[in-house]
Each structure stands twice: as structure tokens, then as C-alpha cells.
Coordinates of C-alpha atoms and ligand atoms in Angstrom, one line a residue:
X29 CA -17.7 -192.9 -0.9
X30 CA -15.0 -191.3 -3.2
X31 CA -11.8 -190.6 -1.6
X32 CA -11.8 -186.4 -2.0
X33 CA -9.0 -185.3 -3.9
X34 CA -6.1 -183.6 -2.5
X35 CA -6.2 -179.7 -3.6
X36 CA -4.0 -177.8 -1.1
X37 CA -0.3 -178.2 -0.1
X38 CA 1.0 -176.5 3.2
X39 CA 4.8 -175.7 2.8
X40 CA 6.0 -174.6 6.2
X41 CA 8.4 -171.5 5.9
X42 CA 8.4 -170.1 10.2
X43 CA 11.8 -171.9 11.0
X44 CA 14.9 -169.9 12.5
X45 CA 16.9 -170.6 9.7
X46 CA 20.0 -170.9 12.2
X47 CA 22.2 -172.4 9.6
X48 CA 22.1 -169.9 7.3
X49 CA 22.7 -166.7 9.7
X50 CA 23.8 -164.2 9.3
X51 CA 22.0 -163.8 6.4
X52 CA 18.3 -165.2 7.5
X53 CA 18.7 -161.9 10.4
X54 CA 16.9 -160.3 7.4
X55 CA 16.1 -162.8 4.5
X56 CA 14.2 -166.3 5.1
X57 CA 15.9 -169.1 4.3
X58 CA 12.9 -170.3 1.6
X59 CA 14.0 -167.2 -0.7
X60 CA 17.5 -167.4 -0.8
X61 CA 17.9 -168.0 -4.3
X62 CA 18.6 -171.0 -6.6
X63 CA 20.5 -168.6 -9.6
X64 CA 17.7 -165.8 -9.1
X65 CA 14.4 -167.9 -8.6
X66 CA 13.8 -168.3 -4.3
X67 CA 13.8 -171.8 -3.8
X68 CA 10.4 -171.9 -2.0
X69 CA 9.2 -171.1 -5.6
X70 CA 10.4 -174.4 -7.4
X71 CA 8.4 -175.9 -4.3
X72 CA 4.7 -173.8 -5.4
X73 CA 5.5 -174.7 -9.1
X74 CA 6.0 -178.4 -8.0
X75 CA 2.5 -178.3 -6.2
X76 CA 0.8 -176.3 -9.2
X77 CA 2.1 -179.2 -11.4
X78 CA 0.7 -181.6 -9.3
X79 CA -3.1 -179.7 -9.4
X80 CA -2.5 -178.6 -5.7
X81 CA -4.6 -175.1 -6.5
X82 CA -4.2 -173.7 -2.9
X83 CA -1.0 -173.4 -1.3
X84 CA -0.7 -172.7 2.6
X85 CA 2.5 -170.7 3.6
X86 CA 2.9 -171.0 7.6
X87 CA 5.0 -168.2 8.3
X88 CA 5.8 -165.8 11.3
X89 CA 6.0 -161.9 11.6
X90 CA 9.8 -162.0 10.7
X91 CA 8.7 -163.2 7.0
X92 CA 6.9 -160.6 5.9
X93 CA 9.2 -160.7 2.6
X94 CA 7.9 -164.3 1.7
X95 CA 4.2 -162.8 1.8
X96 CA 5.1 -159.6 -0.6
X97 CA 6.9 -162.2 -2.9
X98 CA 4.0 -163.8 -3.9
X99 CA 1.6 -160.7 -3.9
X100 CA 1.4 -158.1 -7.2
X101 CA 3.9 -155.3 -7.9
X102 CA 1.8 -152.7 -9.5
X103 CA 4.6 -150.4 -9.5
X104 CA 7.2 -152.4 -10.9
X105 CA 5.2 -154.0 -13.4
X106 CA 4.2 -150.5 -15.1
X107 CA 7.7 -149.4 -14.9
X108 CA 8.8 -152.7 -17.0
X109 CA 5.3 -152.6 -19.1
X110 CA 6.7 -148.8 -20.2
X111 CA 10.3 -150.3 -20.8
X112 CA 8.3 -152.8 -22.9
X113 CA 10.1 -156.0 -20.8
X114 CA 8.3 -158.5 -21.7
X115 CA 10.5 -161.2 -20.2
X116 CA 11.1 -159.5 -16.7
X117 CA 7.4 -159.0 -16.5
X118 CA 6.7 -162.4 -17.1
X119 CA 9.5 -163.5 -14.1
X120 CA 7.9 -161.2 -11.5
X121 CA 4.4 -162.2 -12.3
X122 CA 4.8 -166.1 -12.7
X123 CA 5.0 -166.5 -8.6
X124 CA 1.7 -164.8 -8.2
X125 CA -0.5 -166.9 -10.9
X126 CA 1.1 -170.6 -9.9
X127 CA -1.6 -171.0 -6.8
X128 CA -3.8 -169.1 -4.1
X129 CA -1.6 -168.6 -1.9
X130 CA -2.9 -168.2 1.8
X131 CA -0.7 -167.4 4.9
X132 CA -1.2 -168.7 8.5
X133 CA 1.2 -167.6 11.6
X134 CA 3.2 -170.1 13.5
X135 CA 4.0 -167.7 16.3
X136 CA 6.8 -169.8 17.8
X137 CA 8.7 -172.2 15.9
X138 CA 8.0 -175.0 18.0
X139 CA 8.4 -177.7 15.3
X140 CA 7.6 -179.0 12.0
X141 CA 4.4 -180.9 13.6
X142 CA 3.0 -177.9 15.7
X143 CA 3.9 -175.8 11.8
X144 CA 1.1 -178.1 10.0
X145 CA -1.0 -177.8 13.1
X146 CA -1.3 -174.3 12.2
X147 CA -3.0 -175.3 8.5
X148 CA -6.0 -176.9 10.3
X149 CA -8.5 -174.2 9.6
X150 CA -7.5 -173.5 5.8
X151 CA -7.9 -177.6 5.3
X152 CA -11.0 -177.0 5.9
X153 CA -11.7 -180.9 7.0
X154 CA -9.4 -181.8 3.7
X155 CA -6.6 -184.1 3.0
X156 CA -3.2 -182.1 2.9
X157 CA 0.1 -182.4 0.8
X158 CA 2.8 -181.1 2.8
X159 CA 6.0 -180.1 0.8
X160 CA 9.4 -178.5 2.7
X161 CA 10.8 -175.5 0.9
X162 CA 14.3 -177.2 1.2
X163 CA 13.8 -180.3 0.0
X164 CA 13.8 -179.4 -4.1
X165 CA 12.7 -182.6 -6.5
X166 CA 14.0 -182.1 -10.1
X167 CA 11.0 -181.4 -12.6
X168 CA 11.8 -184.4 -14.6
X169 CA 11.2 -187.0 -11.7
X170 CA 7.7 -185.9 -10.3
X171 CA 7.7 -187.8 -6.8
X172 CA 4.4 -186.5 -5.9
X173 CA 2.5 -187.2 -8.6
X174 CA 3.3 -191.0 -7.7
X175 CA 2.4 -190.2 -3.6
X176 CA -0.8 -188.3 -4.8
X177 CA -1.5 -191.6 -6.7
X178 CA -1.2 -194.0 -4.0
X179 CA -3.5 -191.8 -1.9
X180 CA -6.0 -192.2 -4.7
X181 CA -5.8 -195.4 -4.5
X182 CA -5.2 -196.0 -0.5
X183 CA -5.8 -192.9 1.3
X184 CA -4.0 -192.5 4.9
X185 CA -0.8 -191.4 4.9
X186 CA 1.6 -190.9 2.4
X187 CA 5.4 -190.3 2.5
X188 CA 8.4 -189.7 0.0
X189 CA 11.2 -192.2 1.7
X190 CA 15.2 -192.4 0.2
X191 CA 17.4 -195.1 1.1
X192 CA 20.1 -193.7 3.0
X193 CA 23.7 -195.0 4.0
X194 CA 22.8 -196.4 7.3
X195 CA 25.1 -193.8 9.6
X196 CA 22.9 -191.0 8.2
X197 CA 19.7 -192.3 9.2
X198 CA 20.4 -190.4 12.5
X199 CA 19.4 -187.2 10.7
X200 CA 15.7 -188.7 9.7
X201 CA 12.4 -189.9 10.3
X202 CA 12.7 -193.7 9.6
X203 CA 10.3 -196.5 9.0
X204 CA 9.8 -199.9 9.8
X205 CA 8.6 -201.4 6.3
X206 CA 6.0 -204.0 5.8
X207 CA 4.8 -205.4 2.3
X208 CA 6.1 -203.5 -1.0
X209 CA 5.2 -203.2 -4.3
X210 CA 7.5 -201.7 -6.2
X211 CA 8.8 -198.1 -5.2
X212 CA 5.6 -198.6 -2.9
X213 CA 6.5 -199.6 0.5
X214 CA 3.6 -200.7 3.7
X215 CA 4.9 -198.5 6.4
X216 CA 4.3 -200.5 9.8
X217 CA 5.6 -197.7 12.5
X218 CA 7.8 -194.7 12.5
X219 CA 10.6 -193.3 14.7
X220 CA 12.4 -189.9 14.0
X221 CA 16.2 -189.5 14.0
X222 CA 17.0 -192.8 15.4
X223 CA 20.4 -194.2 16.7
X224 CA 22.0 -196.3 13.3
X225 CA 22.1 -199.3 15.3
X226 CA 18.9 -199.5 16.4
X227 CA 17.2 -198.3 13.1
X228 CA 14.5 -199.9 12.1
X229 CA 15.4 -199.6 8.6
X230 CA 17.8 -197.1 6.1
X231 CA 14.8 -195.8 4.7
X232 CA 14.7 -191.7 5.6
X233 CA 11.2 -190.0 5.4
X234 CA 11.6 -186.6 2.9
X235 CA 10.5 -183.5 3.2
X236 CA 6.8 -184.9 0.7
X237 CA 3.9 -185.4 2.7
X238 CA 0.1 -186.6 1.9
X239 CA -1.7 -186.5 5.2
X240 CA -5.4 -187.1 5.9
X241 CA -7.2 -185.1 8.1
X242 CA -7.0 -186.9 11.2
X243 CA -3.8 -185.3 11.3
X244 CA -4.6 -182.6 13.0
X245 CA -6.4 -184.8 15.6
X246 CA -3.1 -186.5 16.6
X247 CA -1.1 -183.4 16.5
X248 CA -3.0 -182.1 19.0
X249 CA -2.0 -184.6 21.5
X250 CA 1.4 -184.7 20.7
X251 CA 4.0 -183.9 23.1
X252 CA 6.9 -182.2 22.4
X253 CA 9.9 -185.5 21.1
X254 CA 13.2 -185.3 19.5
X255 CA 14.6 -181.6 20.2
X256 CA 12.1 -181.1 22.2
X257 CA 10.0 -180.0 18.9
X258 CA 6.3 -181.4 18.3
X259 CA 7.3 -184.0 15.8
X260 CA 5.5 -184.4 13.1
X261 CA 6.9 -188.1 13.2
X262 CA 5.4 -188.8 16.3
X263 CA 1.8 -187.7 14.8
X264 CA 2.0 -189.8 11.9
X265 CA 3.4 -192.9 14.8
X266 CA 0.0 -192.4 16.8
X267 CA -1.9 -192.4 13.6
X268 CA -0.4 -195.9 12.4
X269 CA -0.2 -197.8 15.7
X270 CA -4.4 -197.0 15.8
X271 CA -4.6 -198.7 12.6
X272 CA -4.6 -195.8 9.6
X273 CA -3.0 -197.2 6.4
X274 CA 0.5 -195.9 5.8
X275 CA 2.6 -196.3 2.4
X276 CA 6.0 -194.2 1.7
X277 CA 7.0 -194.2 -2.2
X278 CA 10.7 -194.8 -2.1
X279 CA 12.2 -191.8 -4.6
X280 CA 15.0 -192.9 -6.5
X281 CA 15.4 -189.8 -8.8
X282 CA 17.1 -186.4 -8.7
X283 CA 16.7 -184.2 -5.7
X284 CA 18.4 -181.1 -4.2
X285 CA 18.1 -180.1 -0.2
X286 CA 19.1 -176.6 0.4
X287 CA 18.6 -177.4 3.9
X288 CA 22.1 -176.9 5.3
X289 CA 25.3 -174.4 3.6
X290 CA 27.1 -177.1 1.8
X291 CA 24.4 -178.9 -0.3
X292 CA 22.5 -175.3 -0.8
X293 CA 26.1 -174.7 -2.5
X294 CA 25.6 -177.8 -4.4
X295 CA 21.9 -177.3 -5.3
X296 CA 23.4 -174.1 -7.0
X297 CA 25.6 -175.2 -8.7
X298 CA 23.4 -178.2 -10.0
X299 CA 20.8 -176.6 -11.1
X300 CA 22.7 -173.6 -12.3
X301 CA 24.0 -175.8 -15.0
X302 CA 20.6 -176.8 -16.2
X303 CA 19.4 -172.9 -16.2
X304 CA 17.8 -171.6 -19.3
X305 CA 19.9 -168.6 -19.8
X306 CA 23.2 -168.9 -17.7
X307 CA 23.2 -173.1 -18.2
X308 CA 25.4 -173.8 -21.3
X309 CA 28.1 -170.7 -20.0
X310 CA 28.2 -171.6 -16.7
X311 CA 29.2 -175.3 -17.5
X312 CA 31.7 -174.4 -19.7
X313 CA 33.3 -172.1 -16.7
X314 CA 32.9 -174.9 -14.3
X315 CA 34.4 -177.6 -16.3
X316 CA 37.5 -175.4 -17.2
X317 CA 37.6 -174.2 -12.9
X318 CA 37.5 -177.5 -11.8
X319 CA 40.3 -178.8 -14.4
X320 CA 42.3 -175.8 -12.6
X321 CA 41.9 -177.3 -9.2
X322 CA 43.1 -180.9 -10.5
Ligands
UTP404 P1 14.2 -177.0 9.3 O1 14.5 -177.5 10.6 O2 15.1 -177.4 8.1 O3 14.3 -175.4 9.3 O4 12.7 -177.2 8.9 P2 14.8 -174.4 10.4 O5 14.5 -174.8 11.7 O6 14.4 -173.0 9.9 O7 16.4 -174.5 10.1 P3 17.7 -174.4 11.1 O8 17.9 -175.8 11.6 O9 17.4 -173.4 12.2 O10 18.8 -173.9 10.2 C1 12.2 -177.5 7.7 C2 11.1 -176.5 7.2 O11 10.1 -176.4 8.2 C3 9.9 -175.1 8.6 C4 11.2 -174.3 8.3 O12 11.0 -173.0 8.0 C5 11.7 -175.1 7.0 O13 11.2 -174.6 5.9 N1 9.7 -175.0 10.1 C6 10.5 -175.7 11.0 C7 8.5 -174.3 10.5 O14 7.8 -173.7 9.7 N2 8.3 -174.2 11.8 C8 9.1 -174.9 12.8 O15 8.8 -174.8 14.0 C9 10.2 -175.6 12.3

């Protein structure tokens, strides 16, 4: 039988956003902005890109804003249609036409595993790419294309793995690595944030997910681990020790996590040098700024 394709991708957006308060007391972390695009939005374009037609936001009732992003804004729109602004028109409507966008409640963030849980009903019996809104993969190196590819191929579950300096491995789901091939590695078990020492290896799952639909099976039964958070990790472990096929595609190429104040601060100015508009002037500035500070 053919493997079914994957169509939806469930981005989970119902965390506390603790690192970033004071600001996420009124504004979710997925749309503080890269220049003026919300980062959660580079995360839809990357699954539209990839074919991924249905996107599944698991929010709460604090991100209402998140919602009302993606929806129409009949009143804005005639006000820039009368103005004859093309190009803002174009900016607020692009969100809106890159998926169907669906929204399920999380109603306590209990964890990233128990936030998938939540996207049982809309996967509909499905395979499911799972994509975090702060984990941001440059255009140019498409990791999930290649993951989406391997679950053509394989099926089971798929995972976007880095190779990490081995003290930081801490902060991670790792793997213990069978066979590769390539960027493709067999994964043989799982562990999340592991003690350096005793890691099973320094490669760090990612925030790219392809999961079959025994997922949600497994997640049930999964007790709170690490945190005291249902563990998405720990899912994926139960799934692999009763004998699902498990492959990560180690991702070599550029990638920006907004995750945490100092490398949001980065991913801005990265990818504020590459902007259309602002690019080229902001480069300059930077280049004569940071000759100042030498
Ligand atoms: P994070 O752990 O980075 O987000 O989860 P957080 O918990 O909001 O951040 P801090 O640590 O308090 O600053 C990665 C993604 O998973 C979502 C988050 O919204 C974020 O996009 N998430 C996390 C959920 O949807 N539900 C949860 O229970 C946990």
C-alpha cells in the first residue's frame, strides 16, 4: 500500500514564552518580529513550500492575536485598496493565502508532547510534520523537503538532528545513531536533555518533525519526564524501542532559533541583512557600527 503523503504541519504556539517577558504579558513569542514579518510566518511559508496545505496552530486563550494574524482584514484592506497600496496589501494578505490554517487549544502548557497531542483530531488518522515557530531554517537550505523525502521512502519517524559541541547537548533531545547514509542517520533510541557525559551521541534533535500516526497512541501513555513536561522525546523513545523505523537527517545548513533573547537578537540581525528592502542599508550601518566598536 502507498505510504499517504504528508499534508498537514502542526506548529505549536501555547508556551509561556517566560524568556521573553515582559513583553509575551501581551504579545506571543511566535509574532515577535524578524524586521516586521512574525517569525511564526517564515515557519507557514516553510510548510507551504514544502506542499504541507493545512497548517495546525495549537494555541491557548492568551493568543488570540496569533489567530486574527492569519484571518482577513476587510477593513484595512479597503482602506489600503482606496490609498491604491499595492505593496501593503500584498504584505497583509500573503499570511492568509500560504495554508488553511486551523486552530486547536492546549489549555495548559503542559509540554511540547501533550501540545501535538492536541492535533490528534485535525490529523485525522494522518502522518504529521511538526515544525517549532522558533527554530527558523534559511529558504535556501530546505531541511524538510529532505525529511519529507525519507518518509517517502521509509515512513516512521523522521527528525532534523545538528551536531552540537558536546557540553550543549544538555539543552536537547539526543540520539543514539545506528547505520547512515549520508546526511541520513538510523536512529536506535532517544533521550532528551541528557548529562554531556553520559550522551549517547552530540547529535541534538531540532525543532522539524515527521511523525506517523501512532504518535498519538504513545503520547497518550506518556508520563510527564524532563521538567516535569510530557516529552515529546519520550513518545518518539516508546515508539522506537517497539520497533518503528526511525531516521534523523543531520542539517548542516543555515538556521536561526529565536528561542531564547540573545540568538532572537542574532536572528535579527541575520536576516535583516538579507531583507529585501532594508538589506543592502542596514549592512552598510552594521559594518561601519561594528568598525566603531573595534
Ligand atoms: P519552548 O519551550 O521554546 O517555548 O517551546 P516556551 O515554553 O513558550 O518558552 P519559555 O521557555 O517559557 O521561554 C517550543 C515551542 O513549543 C510551544 C511553544 O509555544 C514554542 O513555540 N509549546 C511549548 C506549546 O505549544 N505548549 C507547551 O506546553 C510547550
Amino acid at each position: 500500500m502507498p505510504r499517504d503523503r504528508v499534508t498537514k504541519a502542526l506548529i505549536p504556539a501555547a508556551g509561556r514564552g517566560t524568556r521573553f517577558l515582559p513583553i509575551t504579558k501581551v504579545v506571543p513569542k511566535e509574532l515577535l518580529p524578524i524586521v516586521s514579518t512574525p517569525a511564526l510566518e517564515f515557519v507557514v511559508a516553510e510548510a507551504s513550500r514544502n506542499r504541507l496545505t493545512d497548517v495546525i496552530l495549537v494555541v491557548n486563550e492568551g493568543k488570540a492575536a496569533i489567530a486574527d494574524y492569519f484571518a482577513p482584514h476587510p477593513e484595512l484592506e479597503a482602506v489600503l485598496a482606496a490609498k491604491n497600496d499595492q505593496t501593503a496589501l500584498a504584505t497583509i494578505k500573503r499570511a492568509a493565502n500560504l495554508a488553511t490554517i486551523h486552530e486547536v487549544e492546549q489549555l495548559e502548557p503542559r509540554g511540547l508532547g501533550d501540545a501535538i497531542a492536541q492535533g490528534e483530531e485535525l490529523a485525522a488518522g494522518g502522518p504529521l510534520a511538526v515544525l517549532l515557530p522558533d527554530d527558523l531554517i534559511d529558504e535556501r537550505d530546505d531541511l524538510l523537503e529532505q525529511m519529507l523525502a525519507v518518509y517517502d521512502e521509509r515512513g516512521g519517524i523522521v527528525l532534523g538532528l545538528i551536531d552540537v559541541p558536546r557540553a550543549e547537548i544538555r539543552k536537547y533531545g539526543c540520539i543514539t545513531p545506528g547505520d547512515s547514509d549520508g546526511d541520513v542517520v538510523a536512529i536506535k533510541d532517544l533521550v532528551e536533555k541528557p548529562q554531556p557525559e553520559r550522551a549517547p551521541s552530540t547529535l541534538a534533535i531540532i525543532g522539524r518533525y515527521v511523525l506517523p500516526p501512532e504518535i498519538f497512541a504513545a503520547l497518550r501513555e506518556t508520563q510527564p519526564g524532563a521538567g516535569g513536561e510530557i516529552q515529546i522525546t519520550d513518545a518518539m523513545r516508546q515508539l522506537v524501542r517497539n520497533g518503528m523505523p526511525a531516521h534523523g537527517v543531520v542539517f548542516r545548513g543555515r538556521r536561526y532559533d529565536t528561542g531564547d533573547r540573545l540568538d532572537y537578537m542574532r536572528a535579527v540581525v541575520q536576516l535583516g541583512t538579507r531583507h529585501p528592502q532594508i538589506g543592502a542599508p542596514f549592512t552598510a550601518w552594521l559594518r561601519e557600527y561594528v568598525q566603531g566598536l573595534e
